[in-house]
mmCIF file of C-alpha atoms in Angstrom:
data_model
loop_
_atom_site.group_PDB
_atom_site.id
_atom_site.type_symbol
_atom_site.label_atom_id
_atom_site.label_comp_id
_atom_site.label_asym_id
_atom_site.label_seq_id
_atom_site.Cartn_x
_atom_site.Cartn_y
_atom_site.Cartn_z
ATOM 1 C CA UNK K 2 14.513 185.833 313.373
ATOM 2 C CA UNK K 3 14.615 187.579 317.069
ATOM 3 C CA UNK K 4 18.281 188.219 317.841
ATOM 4 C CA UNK K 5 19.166 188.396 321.453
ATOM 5 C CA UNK K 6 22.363 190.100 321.996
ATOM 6 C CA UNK K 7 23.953 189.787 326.140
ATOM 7 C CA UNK K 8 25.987 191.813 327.948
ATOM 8 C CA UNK K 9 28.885 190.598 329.091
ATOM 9 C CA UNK K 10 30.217 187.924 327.346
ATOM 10 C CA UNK K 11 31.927 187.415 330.339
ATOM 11 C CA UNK K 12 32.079 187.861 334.052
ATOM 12 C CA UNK K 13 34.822 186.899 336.960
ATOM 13 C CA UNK K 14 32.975 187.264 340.321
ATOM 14 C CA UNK K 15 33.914 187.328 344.008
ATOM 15 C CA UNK K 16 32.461 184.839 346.015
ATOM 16 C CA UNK K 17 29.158 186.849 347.884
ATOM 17 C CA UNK K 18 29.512 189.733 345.508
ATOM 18 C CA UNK K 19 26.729 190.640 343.394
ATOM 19 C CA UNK K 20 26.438 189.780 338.950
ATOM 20 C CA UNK K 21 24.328 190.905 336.586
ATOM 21 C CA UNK K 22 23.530 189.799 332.783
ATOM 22 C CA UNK K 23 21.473 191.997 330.269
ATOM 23 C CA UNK K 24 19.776 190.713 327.562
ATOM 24 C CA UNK K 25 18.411 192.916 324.817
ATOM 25 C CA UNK K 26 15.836 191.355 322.544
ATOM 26 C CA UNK K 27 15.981 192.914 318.613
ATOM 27 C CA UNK K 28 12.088 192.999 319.191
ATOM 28 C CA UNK K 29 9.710 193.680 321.495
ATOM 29 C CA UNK K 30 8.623 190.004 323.466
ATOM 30 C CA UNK K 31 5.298 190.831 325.048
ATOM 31 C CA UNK K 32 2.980 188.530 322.989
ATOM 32 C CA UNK K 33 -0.908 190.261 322.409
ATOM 33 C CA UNK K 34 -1.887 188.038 325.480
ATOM 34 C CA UNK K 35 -0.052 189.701 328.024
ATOM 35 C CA UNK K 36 2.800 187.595 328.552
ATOM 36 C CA UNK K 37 6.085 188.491 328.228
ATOM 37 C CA UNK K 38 8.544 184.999 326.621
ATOM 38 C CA UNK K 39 12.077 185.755 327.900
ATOM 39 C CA UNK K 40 13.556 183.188 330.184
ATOM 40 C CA UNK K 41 16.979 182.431 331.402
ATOM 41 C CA UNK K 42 18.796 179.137 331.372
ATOM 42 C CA UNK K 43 22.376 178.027 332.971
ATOM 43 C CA UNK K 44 24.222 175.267 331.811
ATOM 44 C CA UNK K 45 26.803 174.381 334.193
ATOM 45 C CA UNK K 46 30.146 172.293 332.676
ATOM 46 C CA UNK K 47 29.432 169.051 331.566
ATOM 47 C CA UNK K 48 25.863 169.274 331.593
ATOM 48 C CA UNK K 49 22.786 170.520 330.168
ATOM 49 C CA UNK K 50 20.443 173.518 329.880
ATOM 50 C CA UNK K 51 18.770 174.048 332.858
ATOM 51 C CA UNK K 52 15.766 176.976 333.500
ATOM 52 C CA UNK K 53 16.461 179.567 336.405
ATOM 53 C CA UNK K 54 13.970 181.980 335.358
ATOM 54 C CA UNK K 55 10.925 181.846 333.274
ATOM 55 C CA UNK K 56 8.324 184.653 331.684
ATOM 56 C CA UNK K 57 10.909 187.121 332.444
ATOM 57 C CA UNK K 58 10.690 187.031 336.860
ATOM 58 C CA UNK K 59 9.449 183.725 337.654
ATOM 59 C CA UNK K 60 11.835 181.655 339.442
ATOM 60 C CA UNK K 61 11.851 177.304 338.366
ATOM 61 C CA UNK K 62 11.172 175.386 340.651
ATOM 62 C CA UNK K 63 13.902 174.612 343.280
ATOM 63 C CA UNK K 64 15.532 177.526 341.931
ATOM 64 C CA UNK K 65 17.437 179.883 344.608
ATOM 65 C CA UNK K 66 15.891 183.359 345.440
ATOM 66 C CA UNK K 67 19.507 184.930 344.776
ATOM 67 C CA UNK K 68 18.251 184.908 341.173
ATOM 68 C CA UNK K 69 15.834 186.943 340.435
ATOM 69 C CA UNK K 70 14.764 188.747 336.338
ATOM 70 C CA UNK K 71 13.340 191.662 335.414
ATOM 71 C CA UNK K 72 12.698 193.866 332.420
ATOM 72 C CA UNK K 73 10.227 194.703 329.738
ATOM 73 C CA UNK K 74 9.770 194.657 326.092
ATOM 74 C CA UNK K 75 12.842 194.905 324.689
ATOM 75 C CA UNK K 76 15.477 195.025 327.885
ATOM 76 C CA UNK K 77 15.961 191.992 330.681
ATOM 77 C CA UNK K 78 18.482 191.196 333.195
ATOM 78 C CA UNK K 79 19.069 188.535 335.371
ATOM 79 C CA UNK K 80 20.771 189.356 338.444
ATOM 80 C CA UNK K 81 22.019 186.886 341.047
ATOM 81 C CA UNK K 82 22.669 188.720 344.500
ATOM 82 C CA UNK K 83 25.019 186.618 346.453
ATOM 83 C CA UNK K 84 27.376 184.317 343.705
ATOM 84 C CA UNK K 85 28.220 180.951 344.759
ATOM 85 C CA UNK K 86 30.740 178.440 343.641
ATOM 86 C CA UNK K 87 27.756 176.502 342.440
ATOM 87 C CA UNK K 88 26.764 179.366 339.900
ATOM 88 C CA UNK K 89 29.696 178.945 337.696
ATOM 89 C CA UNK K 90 28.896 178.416 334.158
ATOM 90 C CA UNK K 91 27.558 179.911 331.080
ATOM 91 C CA UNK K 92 24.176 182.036 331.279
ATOM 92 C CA UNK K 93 21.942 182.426 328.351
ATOM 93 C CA UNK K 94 18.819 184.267 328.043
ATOM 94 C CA UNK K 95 15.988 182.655 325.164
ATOM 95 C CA UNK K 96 12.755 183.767 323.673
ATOM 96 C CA UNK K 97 9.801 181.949 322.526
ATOM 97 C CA UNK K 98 7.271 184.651 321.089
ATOM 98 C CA UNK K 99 7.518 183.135 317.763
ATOM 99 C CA UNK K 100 9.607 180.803 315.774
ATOM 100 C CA UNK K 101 12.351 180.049 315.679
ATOM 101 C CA UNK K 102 12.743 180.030 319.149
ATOM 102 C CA UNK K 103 16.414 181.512 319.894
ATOM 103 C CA UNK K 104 19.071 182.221 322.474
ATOM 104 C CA UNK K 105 21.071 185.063 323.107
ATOM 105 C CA UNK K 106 25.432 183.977 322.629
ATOM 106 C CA UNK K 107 25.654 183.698 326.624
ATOM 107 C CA UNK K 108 27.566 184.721 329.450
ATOM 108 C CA UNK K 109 30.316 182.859 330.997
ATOM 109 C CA UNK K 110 30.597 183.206 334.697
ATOM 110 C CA UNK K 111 33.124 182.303 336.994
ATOM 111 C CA UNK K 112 34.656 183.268 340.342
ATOM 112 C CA UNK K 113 37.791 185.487 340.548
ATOM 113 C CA UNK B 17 10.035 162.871 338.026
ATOM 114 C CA UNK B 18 10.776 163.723 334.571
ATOM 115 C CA UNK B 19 13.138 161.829 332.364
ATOM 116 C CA UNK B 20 14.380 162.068 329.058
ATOM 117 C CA UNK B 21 16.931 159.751 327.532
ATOM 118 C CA UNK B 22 18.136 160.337 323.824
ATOM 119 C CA UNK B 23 20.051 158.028 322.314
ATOM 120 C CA UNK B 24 21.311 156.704 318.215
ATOM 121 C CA UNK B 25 23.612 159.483 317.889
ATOM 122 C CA UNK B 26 27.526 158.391 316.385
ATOM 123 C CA UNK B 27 29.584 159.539 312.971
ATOM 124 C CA UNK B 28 28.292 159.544 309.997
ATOM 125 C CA UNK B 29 29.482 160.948 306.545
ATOM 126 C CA UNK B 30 28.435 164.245 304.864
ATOM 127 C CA UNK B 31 25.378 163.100 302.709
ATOM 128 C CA UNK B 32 24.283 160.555 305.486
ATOM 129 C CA UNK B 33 21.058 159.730 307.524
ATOM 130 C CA UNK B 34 21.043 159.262 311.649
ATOM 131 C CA UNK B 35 17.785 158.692 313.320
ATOM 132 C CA UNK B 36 17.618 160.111 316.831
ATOM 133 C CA UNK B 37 15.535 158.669 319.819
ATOM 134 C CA UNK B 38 14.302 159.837 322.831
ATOM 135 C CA UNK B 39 12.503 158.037 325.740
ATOM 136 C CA UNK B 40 10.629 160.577 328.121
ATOM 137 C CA UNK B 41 8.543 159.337 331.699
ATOM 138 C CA UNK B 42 7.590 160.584 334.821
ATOM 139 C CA UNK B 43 4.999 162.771 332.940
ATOM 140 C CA UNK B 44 2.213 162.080 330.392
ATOM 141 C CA UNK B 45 4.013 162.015 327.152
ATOM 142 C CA UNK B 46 0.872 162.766 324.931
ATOM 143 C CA UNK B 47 0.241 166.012 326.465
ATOM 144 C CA UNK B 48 2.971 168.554 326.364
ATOM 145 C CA UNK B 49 4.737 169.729 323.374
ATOM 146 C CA UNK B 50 7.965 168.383 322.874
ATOM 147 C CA UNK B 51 11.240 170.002 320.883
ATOM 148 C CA UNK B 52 15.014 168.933 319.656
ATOM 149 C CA UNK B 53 17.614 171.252 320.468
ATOM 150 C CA UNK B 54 21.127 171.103 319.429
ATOM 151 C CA UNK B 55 24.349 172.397 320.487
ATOM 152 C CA UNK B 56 27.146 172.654 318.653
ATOM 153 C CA UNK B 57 30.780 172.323 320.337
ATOM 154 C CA UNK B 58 31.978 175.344 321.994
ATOM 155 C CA UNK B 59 28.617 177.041 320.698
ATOM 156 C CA UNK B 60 25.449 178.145 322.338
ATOM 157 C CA UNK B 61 22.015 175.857 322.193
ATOM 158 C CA UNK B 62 20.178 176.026 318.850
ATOM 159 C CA UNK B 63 16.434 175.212 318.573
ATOM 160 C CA UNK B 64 15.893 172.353 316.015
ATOM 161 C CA UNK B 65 12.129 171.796 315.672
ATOM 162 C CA UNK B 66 9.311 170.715 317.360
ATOM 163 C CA UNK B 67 5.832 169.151 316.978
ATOM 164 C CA UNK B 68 2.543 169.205 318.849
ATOM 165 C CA UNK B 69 0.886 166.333 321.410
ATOM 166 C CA UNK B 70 -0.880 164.871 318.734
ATOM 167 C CA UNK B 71 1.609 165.132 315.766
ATOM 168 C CA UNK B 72 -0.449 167.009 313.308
ATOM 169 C CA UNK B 73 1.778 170.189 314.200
ATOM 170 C CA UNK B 74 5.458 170.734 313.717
ATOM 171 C CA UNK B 75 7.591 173.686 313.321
ATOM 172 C CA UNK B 76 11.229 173.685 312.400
ATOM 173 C CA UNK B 77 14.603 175.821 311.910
ATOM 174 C CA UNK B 78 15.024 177.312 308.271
ATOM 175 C CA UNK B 79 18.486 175.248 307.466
ATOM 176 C CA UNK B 80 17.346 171.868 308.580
ATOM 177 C CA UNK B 81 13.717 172.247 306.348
ATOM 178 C CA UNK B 82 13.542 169.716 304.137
ATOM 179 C CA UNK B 83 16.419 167.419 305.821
ATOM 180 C CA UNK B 84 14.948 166.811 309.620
ATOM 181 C CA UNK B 85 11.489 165.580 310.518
ATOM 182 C CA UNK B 86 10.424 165.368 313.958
ATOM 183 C CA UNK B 87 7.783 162.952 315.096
ATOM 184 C CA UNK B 88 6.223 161.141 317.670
ATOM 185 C CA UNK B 89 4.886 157.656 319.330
ATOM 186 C CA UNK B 90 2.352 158.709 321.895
ATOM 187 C CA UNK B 91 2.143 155.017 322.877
ATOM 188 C CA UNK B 92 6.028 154.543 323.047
ATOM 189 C CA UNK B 93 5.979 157.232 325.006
ATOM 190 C CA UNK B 94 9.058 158.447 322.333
ATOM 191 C CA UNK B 95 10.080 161.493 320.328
ATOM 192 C CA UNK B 96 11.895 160.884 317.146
ATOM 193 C CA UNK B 97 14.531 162.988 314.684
ATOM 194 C CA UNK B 98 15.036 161.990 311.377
ATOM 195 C CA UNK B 99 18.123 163.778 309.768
ATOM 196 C CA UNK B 100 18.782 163.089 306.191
ATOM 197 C CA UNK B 101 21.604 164.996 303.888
ATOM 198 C CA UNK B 102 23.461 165.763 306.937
ATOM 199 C CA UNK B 103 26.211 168.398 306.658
ATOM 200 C CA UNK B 104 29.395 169.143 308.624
ATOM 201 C CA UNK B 105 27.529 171.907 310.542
ATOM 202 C CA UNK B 106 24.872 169.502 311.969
ATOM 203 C CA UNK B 107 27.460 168.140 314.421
ATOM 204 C CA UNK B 108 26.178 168.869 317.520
ATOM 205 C CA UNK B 109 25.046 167.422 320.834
ATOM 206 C CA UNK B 110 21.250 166.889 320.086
ATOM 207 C CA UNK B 111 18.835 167.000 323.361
ATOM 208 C CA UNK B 112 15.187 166.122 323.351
ATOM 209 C CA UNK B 113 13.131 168.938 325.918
ATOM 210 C CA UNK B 114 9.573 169.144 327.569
ATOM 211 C CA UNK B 115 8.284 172.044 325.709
ATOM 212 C CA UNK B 116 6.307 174.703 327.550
ATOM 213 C CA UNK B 117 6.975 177.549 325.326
ATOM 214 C CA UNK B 118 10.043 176.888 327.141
ATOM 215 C CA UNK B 119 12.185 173.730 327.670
ATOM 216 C CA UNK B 120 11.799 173.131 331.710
ATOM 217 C CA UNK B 121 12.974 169.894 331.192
ATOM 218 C CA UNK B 122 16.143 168.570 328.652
ATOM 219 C CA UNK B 123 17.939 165.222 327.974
ATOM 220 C CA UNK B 124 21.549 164.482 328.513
ATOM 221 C CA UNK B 125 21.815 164.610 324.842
ATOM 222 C CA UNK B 126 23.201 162.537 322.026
ATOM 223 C CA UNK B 127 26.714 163.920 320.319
ATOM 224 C CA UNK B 128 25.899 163.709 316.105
ATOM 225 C CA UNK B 129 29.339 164.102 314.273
ATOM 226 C CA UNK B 130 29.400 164.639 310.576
ATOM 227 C CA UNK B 131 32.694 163.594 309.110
ATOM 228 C CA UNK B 132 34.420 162.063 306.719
#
């Protein structure tokens, strides 16, 4: 199985100031037809999963451009460039070039 | 929009059976891919299994093989887990996603607990 291991486990921002996440993938996830599977979800307390960032740099729909991903083969970050209050909750990165699909252990977020 | 509703979840013994539902709309069912995920408390999300628009293909985690079966009613519009010989470590919150590779869309989920 893929293990995806983040960086930090946790993170106390300032409201404005910048975070980032890394996410380090035990193999490489560019698939033979281009694509690379890493995406990014938050779950916010008391609710589900939700997708920020798909195929490594593609922002969801409705999602804010203060997120943005980036990375290659084996080496991703998300990085949000303004944190809001809103933003609070625990980040985890996931991969889908093969079965099992997994995530990494997350990141917890919240504002100092 | 989309919608996904699971539901059947509740305690049940080590050894025991639990059949999940889900009901999904605002999309057509019979096309996308569609996955269980699973969360246990204080833990990260866990991939359960998933299966194919037309049923014939399903793939699943290694420790539920053999225990879980995931299927579907195209014409319920409904996505099904079957969990047999359930253990203590299959408590979880259990939530039914869209799958596009991804999940873009999950449920609100349905807590399993698996106690004596």
């Amino acid at each position: 199985d893929i293990v995806l291991t983040q960086t930090p486990l946790s993170l106390s921002v300032t409201p404005g100031q910048p975070a980032s996440i890394s996410c380090k993938s035990s193999q490489s996830l560019l698939d033979r037809d281009g694509a690379t599977y890493l995406y990014w979800y938050l779950q916010k307390p008391g609710q589900s999963p939700q997708v920020l960032i798909y195929e490594v740099s593609n922002r969801f729909s409705g999602v804010p451009d203060r997120f943005s991903g980036s990375g290659s083969g084996t080496d991703f970050t998300l990085k949000i460039s303004r944190v809001e209050a809103e933003d609070v909750g625990v980040y985890y990165c996931m991969q889908s070039i093969q079965h099992p699909k997994t995530f990494g252990q997350g990141t917890k977020v919240d504002l100092k | 929009e989309v919608h996904l509703v699971e539901s059947g979840g509740g305690v049940v013994q080590p050894g025991g059976s639990l059949r999940l539902s889900c009901a999904a709309s605002g999309f057509t069912f019979a096309n996308y891919w569609m996955s269980w995920v699973r969360q246990a408390p204080g833990k990260g999300p866990e991939w359960v299994g998933n299966i194919n628009p037309d049923g014939r293909v399903k793939y699943s985690l290694d420790s539920v093989k053999g225990r879980f079966t995931v299927s579907r009613d195209n014409a319920k519009n409904s996505l099904y887990l079957q969990m047999n010989s359930l253990r203590a470590e299959d408590t979880a919150v259990y939530y039914c996603a869209r799958d596009m590779r991804y999940f873009d869309w999950l449920g609100q989920g349905t807590l399993v607990t698996v106690s004596s």
